[in-house]
Short mmCIF file of C-alpha atoms and ligand atoms in Angstrom, two decimals:
data_model
loop_
_atom_site.label_atom_id
_atom_site.label_comp_id
_atom_site.label_asym_id
_atom_site.label_seq_id
_atom_site.Cartn_x
_atom_site.Cartn_y
_atom_site.Cartn_z
CA MET A 956 0.00 0.00 0.00
CA THR A 957 1.18 3.53 -0.69
CA LEU A 958 1.49 6.19 2.02
CA ILE A 959 -1.75 7.78 0.81
CA GLU A 960 -3.63 4.46 0.79
CA ASN A 961 -2.46 3.75 4.33
CA ALA A 962 -3.50 7.22 5.46
CA VAL A 963 -6.93 6.90 3.82
CA ALA A 964 -7.47 3.54 5.55
CA ALA A 965 -6.43 5.04 8.91
CA TYR A 966 -8.78 8.01 8.36
CA THR A 967 -11.73 5.75 7.61
CA ARG A 968 -11.00 3.64 10.71
CA GLN A 969 -10.68 6.74 12.87
CA TYR A 970 -13.52 8.91 11.57
CA GLY A 971 -15.91 6.41 9.99
CA ASN A 972 -16.05 8.03 6.54
CA ALA A 973 -13.79 8.74 3.57
CA PRO A 974 -11.46 11.78 3.33
CA THR A 975 -12.06 14.25 0.51
CA THR A 976 -8.59 15.71 0.21
CA ALA A 977 -4.94 14.59 0.29
CA ALA A 978 -1.54 16.25 0.01
CA LEU A 979 2.04 15.00 0.13
CA ALA A 980 5.33 16.77 0.92
CA PRO A 981 8.81 15.20 0.91
CA GLY A 982 11.77 15.37 3.28
CA ARG A 983 15.13 16.57 1.95
CA VAL A 984 18.89 16.16 2.01
CA GLU A 985 21.20 19.07 1.66
CA ILE A 986 23.92 18.06 -0.77
CA MET A 987 25.84 21.30 -0.20
CA GLY A 988 25.13 24.54 1.65
CA ASN A 989 25.31 23.76 5.34
CA HIS A 990 24.06 26.60 7.57
CA THR A 991 24.25 29.00 4.65
CA ASP A 992 20.49 29.60 4.35
CA TYR A 993 19.92 32.01 7.24
CA ASN A 994 23.14 33.79 6.23
CA GLY A 995 21.56 34.70 2.88
CA GLY A 996 23.82 32.23 1.07
CA PHE A 997 23.40 29.44 -1.48
CA VAL A 998 22.01 25.93 -1.03
CA LEU A 999 21.91 22.82 -3.21
CA PRO A 1000 19.45 20.27 -1.79
CA ALA A 1001 17.38 17.36 -3.13
CA ALA A 1002 13.89 16.39 -2.02
CA LEU A 1003 13.62 12.71 -1.10
CA ASP A 1004 11.27 9.89 -1.98
CA LYS A 1005 10.30 9.86 1.69
CA ALA A 1006 7.31 12.01 2.49
CA THR A 1007 4.54 13.06 4.84
CA VAL A 1008 0.92 12.88 3.75
CA LEU A 1009 -2.20 14.50 5.14
CA VAL A 1010 -5.64 13.22 4.24
CA GLY A 1011 -8.85 14.67 5.58
CA ALA A 1012 -11.94 16.77 5.11
CA ALA A 1013 -13.48 20.06 6.23
CA THR A 1014 -16.12 19.59 8.93
CA GLY A 1015 -17.95 22.92 8.87
CA THR A 1016 -17.25 23.27 12.60
CA ASP A 1017 -14.62 25.28 14.52
CA THR A 1018 -12.75 22.18 15.67
CA ILE A 1019 -9.49 20.82 14.29
CA LYS A 1020 -8.94 17.10 14.91
CA ILE A 1021 -5.65 15.56 13.90
CA TYR A 1022 -4.77 11.91 14.16
CA ALA A 1023 -1.08 10.98 13.94
CA ALA A 1024 -1.34 7.48 12.46
CA ASP A 1025 2.32 6.65 13.05
CA PHE A 1026 2.06 6.92 16.81
CA ARG A 1027 -1.71 6.58 17.16
CA ARG A 1028 -2.47 9.82 18.91
CA GLU A 1029 -5.28 12.23 18.35
CA ALA A 1030 -5.23 15.88 19.34
CA THR A 1031 -8.11 18.38 19.23
CA PHE A 1032 -7.85 22.16 18.89
CA SER A 1033 -10.11 25.15 18.41
CA ALA A 1034 -9.64 26.72 14.98
CA THR A 1035 -10.69 30.10 16.33
CA GLU A 1036 -8.34 30.07 19.36
CA LEU A 1037 -5.18 28.21 18.46
CA GLN A 1038 -3.30 26.95 21.52
CA ARG A 1039 -0.12 24.90 21.67
CA ASP A 1040 -0.59 21.57 23.43
CA PRO A 1041 2.56 20.62 25.36
CA HIS A 1042 1.40 16.97 25.41
CA ASN A 1043 1.09 16.94 21.62
CA SER A 1044 3.96 19.15 20.50
CA TRP A 1045 4.07 17.30 17.11
CA ALA A 1046 0.82 19.11 16.26
CA SER A 1047 2.49 22.54 16.52
CA TYR A 1048 4.04 22.18 13.04
CA LEU A 1049 0.53 21.88 11.62
CA LEU A 1050 -1.06 24.51 13.88
CA GLY A 1051 1.76 26.93 13.09
CA VAL A 1052 0.73 26.82 9.43
CA VAL A 1053 -2.93 27.41 10.34
CA ASP A 1054 -1.78 30.32 12.51
CA GLN A 1055 0.24 31.92 9.68
CA LEU A 1056 -2.65 31.57 7.23
CA GLN A 1057 -5.03 33.14 9.72
CA GLN A 1058 -2.58 36.00 10.25
CA LEU A 1059 -2.90 36.67 6.50
CA GLY A 1060 -6.66 36.98 6.99
CA ILE A 1061 -7.40 33.60 5.40
CA LYS A 1062 -10.33 31.87 7.07
CA ILE A 1063 -9.36 28.36 8.15
CA GLY A 1064 -12.32 26.52 9.62
CA GLY A 1065 -12.58 23.14 11.31
CA PHE A 1066 -11.27 19.97 9.70
CA GLN A 1067 -10.25 16.42 10.48
CA ALA A 1068 -7.00 15.00 9.18
CA VAL A 1069 -4.73 12.00 9.44
CA ILE A 1070 -0.96 12.45 9.25
CA HIS A 1071 1.20 9.59 8.04
CA SER A 1072 4.89 9.75 7.16
CA ASP A 1073 7.90 7.69 6.18
CA VAL A 1074 10.38 10.54 6.71
CA PRO A 1075 12.46 9.39 9.70
CA GLY A 1076 11.85 11.84 12.56
CA GLY A 1077 14.68 13.69 14.28
CA ALA A 1078 17.24 12.44 11.74
CA GLY A 1079 17.97 15.75 10.04
CA LEU A 1080 15.87 14.89 6.95
CA SER A 1081 13.28 17.64 7.58
CA SER A 1082 10.32 15.68 8.83
CA SER A 1083 9.12 18.98 10.37
CA ALA A 1084 9.18 20.88 7.08
CA ALA A 1085 7.48 17.96 5.33
CA LEU A 1086 4.60 18.19 7.82
CA GLU A 1087 4.34 21.98 7.52
CA VAL A 1088 4.38 21.93 3.73
CA ALA A 1089 1.95 19.00 3.48
CA THR A 1090 -0.37 20.94 5.80
CA ALA A 1091 -0.21 24.05 3.60
CA PHE A 1092 -0.95 22.07 0.41
CA PHE A 1093 -3.78 20.24 2.18
CA LEU A 1094 -5.37 23.43 3.53
CA LYS A 1095 -4.99 25.16 0.18
CA GLN A 1096 -7.40 22.62 -1.30
CA LEU A 1097 -9.84 22.74 1.61
CA PHE A 1098 -10.01 26.52 2.03
CA SER A 1099 -8.79 27.65 -1.43
CA PHE A 1100 -6.36 30.51 -0.86
CA ASP A 1101 -4.12 32.10 -3.40
CA LEU A 1102 -0.48 31.62 -2.40
CA GLY A 1103 2.28 30.60 -4.81
CA PRO A 1104 4.94 27.98 -4.06
CA MET A 1105 7.59 30.38 -2.72
CA GLU A 1106 5.01 32.13 -0.55
CA ILE A 1107 4.05 28.74 0.87
CA ALA A 1108 7.70 27.86 1.56
CA ARG A 1109 8.21 31.16 3.40
CA LEU A 1110 4.96 30.86 5.30
CA CYS A 1111 5.95 27.37 6.51
CA GLN A 1112 9.36 28.65 7.59
CA LYS A 1113 7.65 31.43 9.55
CA ALA A 1114 5.33 28.87 11.15
CA GLU A 1115 8.38 27.00 12.42
CA ASN A 1116 10.14 30.19 13.54
CA GLU A 1117 7.18 31.74 15.30
CA PHE A 1118 4.79 29.00 16.43
CA VAL A 1119 7.22 26.13 17.00
CA GLY A 1120 10.02 28.48 18.07
CA VAL A 1121 12.85 27.03 15.94
CA PRO A 1122 14.96 29.73 14.23
CA CYS A 1123 15.56 27.71 11.03
CA GLY A 1124 16.30 29.18 7.60
CA ILE A 1125 14.31 28.43 4.45
CA LEU A 1126 16.29 25.44 3.15
CA ASP A 1127 13.98 22.68 4.36
CA GLN A 1128 10.66 24.23 3.38
CA PHE A 1129 12.03 25.36 0.00
CA SER A 1130 13.29 21.85 -0.73
CA SER A 1131 10.01 20.22 0.23
CA VAL A 1132 8.01 22.56 -2.02
CA PHE A 1133 10.33 22.73 -5.05
CA GLY A 1134 11.82 19.21 -5.23
CA ILE A 1135 12.36 17.77 -8.70
CA GLN A 1136 12.39 14.15 -9.74
CA ASP A 1137 15.97 12.83 -10.04
CA GLY A 1138 17.46 16.32 -9.82
CA LEU A 1139 18.89 18.85 -7.39
CA MET A 1140 17.72 22.40 -6.72
CA PHE A 1141 19.74 25.55 -6.35
CA LEU A 1142 18.49 28.47 -4.25
CA ASP A 1143 19.98 31.87 -3.58
CA CYS A 1144 18.53 32.45 -0.11
CA LEU A 1145 19.01 36.21 -0.40
CA THR A 1146 17.16 36.85 -3.65
CA LEU A 1147 15.11 33.62 -3.58
CA GLU A 1148 16.10 32.99 -7.21
CA HIS A 1149 16.14 29.29 -7.80
CA SER A 1150 16.67 26.73 -10.53
CA ALA A 1151 16.60 23.02 -11.18
CA VAL A 1152 20.00 21.35 -11.49
CA GLN A 1153 20.04 18.17 -13.55
CA MET A 1154 22.91 15.81 -12.83
CA GLY A 1155 25.14 15.35 -15.86
CA ARG A 1156 25.07 11.56 -15.44
CA ASP A 1157 22.45 9.09 -14.32
CA ASP A 1158 24.58 6.51 -12.52
CA ILE A 1159 24.85 8.39 -9.20
CA ALA A 1160 22.72 7.26 -6.26
CA LEU A 1161 21.95 9.10 -3.03
CA VAL A 1162 22.62 6.96 0.01
CA ILE A 1163 21.56 8.18 3.43
CA CYS A 1164 23.25 6.88 6.54
CA ASP A 1165 21.65 7.55 9.91
CA SER A 1166 23.99 7.20 12.87
CA ASN A 1167 20.90 6.72 15.06
CA VAL A 1168 22.61 8.90 17.63
CA LYS A 1169 20.79 12.05 18.70
CA HIS A 1170 22.59 14.74 20.62
CA ALA A 1171 20.59 16.43 23.32
CA HIS A 1172 21.67 20.02 22.74
CA ALA A 1173 21.31 20.22 18.96
CA GLY A 1174 18.51 22.81 19.13
CA GLY A 1175 20.42 25.13 21.45
CA ASP A 1176 23.63 24.74 19.46
CA TYR A 1177 21.78 25.71 16.26
CA THR A 1178 20.62 28.94 17.90
CA THR A 1179 24.15 29.64 19.13
CA ARG A 1180 25.64 29.11 15.67
CA ARG A 1181 23.10 31.42 14.13
CA ALA A 1182 23.92 34.12 16.68
CA GLU A 1183 27.67 33.68 16.08
CA CYS A 1184 27.15 34.14 12.32
CA MET A 1185 25.04 37.27 12.86
CA ALA A 1186 27.66 38.69 15.23
CA ALA A 1187 30.40 38.05 12.67
CA ALA A 1188 28.38 39.81 9.95
CA ALA A 1189 27.73 42.75 12.29
CA TYR A 1190 31.48 43.03 12.96
CA PHE A 1191 31.91 43.75 9.24
CA GLY A 1192 29.04 46.25 9.34
CA LYS A 1193 26.74 43.87 7.43
CA GLN A 1194 23.44 42.23 8.24
CA LEU A 1195 24.28 38.88 6.71
CA LEU A 1196 27.52 37.01 6.05
CA ARG A 1197 26.49 36.77 2.40
CA GLU A 1198 27.28 40.48 2.09
CA VAL A 1199 30.84 40.04 3.38
CA THR A 1200 33.37 39.44 0.59
CA TRP A 1201 36.28 37.07 1.02
CA GLU A 1202 38.67 40.03 0.76
CA GLU A 1203 36.86 41.88 3.56
CA PHE A 1204 36.93 38.75 5.66
CA GLU A 1205 40.66 38.18 5.10
CA ALA A 1206 41.46 41.80 5.88
CA GLY A 1207 39.37 41.98 9.07
CA LYS A 1208 39.27 38.44 10.44
CA SER A 1209 42.04 38.90 13.02
CA GLY A 1210 39.74 41.22 14.99
CA LEU A 1211 37.02 38.56 15.32
CA PRO A 1212 36.71 36.27 18.33
CA GLU A 1213 37.92 32.79 17.33
CA ASN A 1214 34.48 31.16 17.31
CA GLN A 1215 33.00 33.84 15.05
CA ARG A 1216 36.02 33.71 12.73
CA LYS A 1217 35.62 29.97 12.31
CA ARG A 1218 31.85 30.14 11.71
CA ALA A 1219 32.25 32.92 9.13
CA GLU A 1220 35.05 31.06 7.38
CA HIS A 1221 32.81 28.03 7.02
CA VAL A 1222 29.86 30.00 5.67
CA LEU A 1223 31.92 32.00 3.16
CA THR A 1224 33.78 28.96 1.82
CA GLU A 1225 30.59 26.86 1.82
CA ASP A 1226 28.88 29.36 -0.48
CA GLN A 1227 31.75 28.90 -2.94
CA ARG A 1228 31.45 25.13 -2.63
CA VAL A 1229 27.73 25.29 -3.47
CA LEU A 1230 28.50 27.13 -6.71
CA ALA A 1231 31.30 24.71 -7.56
CA MET A 1232 29.12 21.71 -6.72
CA ARG A 1233 26.34 22.98 -8.93
CA GLU A 1234 28.76 23.04 -11.88
CA ALA A 1235 30.34 19.68 -11.01
CA ALA A 1236 26.88 18.08 -10.76
CA LYS A 1237 25.79 19.49 -14.12
CA GLU A 1238 29.00 18.25 -15.74
CA GLY A 1239 28.88 14.89 -13.98
CA ASP A 1240 32.42 15.53 -12.71
CA THR A 1241 32.50 12.96 -9.94
CA ALA A 1242 36.11 13.60 -8.94
CA GLN A 1243 35.32 17.24 -8.26
CA MET A 1244 32.05 16.31 -6.50
CA GLY A 1245 33.96 13.97 -4.20
CA ARG A 1246 36.55 16.64 -3.38
CA LEU A 1247 33.86 19.21 -2.59
CA LEU A 1248 31.93 16.83 -0.35
CA ALA A 1249 35.13 16.04 1.57
CA GLU A 1250 36.00 19.73 1.92
CA GLY A 1251 32.44 20.57 2.98
CA HIS A 1252 32.47 17.95 5.67
CA ALA A 1253 35.91 19.01 6.93
CA SER A 1254 34.67 22.60 7.13
CA CYS A 1255 31.64 21.55 9.22
CA ARG A 1256 33.86 19.43 11.47
CA ASP A 1257 36.71 21.89 11.97
CA SER A 1258 35.23 25.36 11.47
CA PHE A 1259 31.50 25.22 12.05
CA GLU A 1260 31.97 22.47 14.66
CA ASN A 1261 28.52 20.97 14.14
CA THR A 1262 29.40 17.35 13.43
CA SER A 1263 29.67 14.54 15.98
CA PRO A 1264 32.18 11.71 16.47
CA GLU A 1265 29.74 9.21 14.96
CA ILE A 1266 29.10 11.35 11.87
CA ASP A 1267 32.83 11.99 11.36
CA LEU A 1268 33.46 8.26 11.61
CA LEU A 1269 30.70 7.44 9.10
CA VAL A 1270 32.16 9.90 6.59
CA ALA A 1271 35.69 8.54 7.06
CA LEU A 1272 34.53 4.93 6.71
CA ALA A 1273 32.35 5.66 3.65
CA SER A 1274 35.15 7.28 1.72
CA GLN A 1275 37.20 4.06 1.90
CA ILE A 1276 34.45 1.88 0.42
CA PRO A 1277 34.62 1.13 -3.33
CA GLY A 1278 32.02 2.98 -5.38
CA CYS A 1279 31.79 5.95 -2.99
CA ILE A 1280 32.09 9.29 -4.81
CA GLY A 1281 32.01 11.28 -1.58
CA ALA A 1282 30.27 11.72 1.76
CA LYS A 1283 29.43 14.49 4.20
CA MET A 1284 27.14 15.40 7.04
CA THR A 1285 23.74 16.82 6.15
CA GLY A 1286 21.26 18.99 8.05
CA GLY A 1287 21.49 20.96 11.27
CA GLY A 1288 24.24 18.84 12.79
CA TRP A 1289 25.32 17.24 16.07
CA GLY A 1290 24.13 13.80 15.01
CA GLY A 1291 21.61 12.73 12.40
CA CYS A 1292 22.62 11.58 8.96
CA THR A 1293 25.36 11.58 6.36
CA ILE A 1294 24.71 11.87 2.64
CA ASN A 1295 26.78 9.65 0.39
CA LEU A 1296 27.00 9.90 -3.39
CA VAL A 1297 27.62 6.39 -4.65
CA TYR A 1298 27.88 4.83 -8.12
CA ALA A 1299 24.51 3.14 -8.64
CA ASP A 1300 25.94 -0.31 -9.38
CA ALA A 1301 27.90 -0.29 -6.10
CA VAL A 1302 24.96 0.63 -3.83
CA PRO A 1303 24.07 -2.77 -2.26
CA GLU A 1304 27.71 -3.57 -1.38
CA PHE A 1305 28.31 0.00 -0.19
CA CYS A 1306 25.32 -0.07 2.18
CA GLN A 1307 26.32 -3.43 3.58
CA ALA A 1308 29.99 -2.49 4.00
CA LEU A 1309 29.24 0.84 5.69
CA ALA A 1310 26.79 -0.67 8.19
CA ALA A 1311 29.20 -3.52 8.97
CA SER A 1312 32.21 -1.30 9.39
CA TYR A 1313 30.32 1.17 11.65
CA LYS A 1314 29.09 -1.72 13.79
CA GLU A 1315 32.62 -3.05 14.06
CA HIS A 1316 33.98 0.32 15.20
CA THR A 1317 31.19 1.37 17.57
CA GLY A 1318 29.02 -1.65 18.34
CA ASN A 1319 26.04 0.43 17.12
CA ASN A 1320 23.66 -0.08 14.24
CA ALA A 1321 23.47 2.60 11.57
CA SER A 1322 20.59 2.67 9.07
CA VAL A 1323 21.94 2.85 5.53
CA TYR A 1324 19.58 3.12 2.57
CA ALA A 1325 19.40 4.45 -0.96
CA CYS A 1326 16.96 7.24 -1.83
CA ARG A 1327 15.92 8.95 -5.04
CA ALA A 1328 15.55 12.64 -5.56
CA ALA A 1329 11.82 13.24 -5.77
CA GLN A 1330 9.23 15.76 -6.91
CA GLY A 1331 8.16 18.38 -4.37
CA ALA A 1332 4.85 18.85 -2.55
CA ARG A 1333 1.55 18.38 -4.32
CA ALA A 1334 -2.13 17.69 -3.93
CA ILE A 1335 -3.00 14.03 -4.51
CA PRO A 1336 -6.32 13.09 -6.08
CA ILE A 1337 -8.24 10.52 -4.01
C1 GLA B 83 18.38 22.74 9.56
C2 GLA B 83 17.58 24.02 9.38
C3 GLA B 83 17.84 24.62 7.99
C4 GLA B 83 19.34 24.76 7.73
C5 GLA B 83 20.05 23.44 8.03
C6 GLA B 83 21.55 23.55 7.93
O1 GLA B 83 17.90 21.76 8.69
O2 GLA B 83 16.21 23.77 9.54
O3 GLA B 83 17.19 25.86 7.88
O4 GLA B 83 19.88 25.83 8.44
O5 GLA B 83 19.74 22.97 9.34
O6 GLA B 83 21.94 23.80 6.64
#
């Protein structure tokens, strides 16, 4: 059964009738552009063939009922007085979107919905953005409002910033909305100009490796990194690091505190790596792609300091396995997943070898699996 079919079956069990409306939004991996988004920089992500779906119907009441099929919990809210529920914090990603739409003056009435997802939660693959974006595409059908794709991506980011309270950039929501089948996307986070990037060869697979280790302070560390970047930009008299040139940085960096210097160095070099990676991907230049992935990871590890021992180990082990083009961390950091570009015909052996070698070194089980780059969010006819 597909995700949608499962969700429809769960809805019918839960609410006794059939849903009218369905929407799907994918998770993402960031191939290059780590912590560049909120600095106004460049990103190069792919949406994944792992997604969150919402199915449901308007009820003509003022009550919102959401059933999370994956952990069998239902939560109920008033559509006219949105309140966070600390016992059901998962619902805040959905409510945050309702809240943003209402702030725009769009009337969102009562509805019932089932959420179902195969995006691994808390793994750095943007399960939160997938839920926000699926919610927006679902509500757009139920309450027909006129927002374009970039407006939806920004609205979902705002929902996460303001209602959930996570100061993320736009990378995740952009990726979930704009994903393209078997391709990457490029976004300039300052101008919001974006384009599809087709890989110059079709024998490259995306392999995700989840260390299955979560680090407790990741949220707080994200906020600290963001503040360090903003402080470094302010030192140069700029609002965003994107506006600082490499020459300005080189000339002034000795006056920066060490932590800010390292964060800024990562962000400025990472922006260059995104541009280089975009070209290498288009040309199918796997040697260059491998070099850039290795440099990107080293910059996260040594300058941005947002990796973890397990992630560093996974990247080091992956790069010794035949068929691996390159590997790096992906997402916010301090745990989560690595992204590995692997020649398609080597994928089964690569996955097996990486899991075995990680187990041998740590005694822990990593989850290693191939993904495809997938189309972005959409309404699904049911
Ligand atoms: C998280 C955030 C994104 C982005 C990445 C790092 O996924 O939600 O906005 O900052 O980390 O690139």
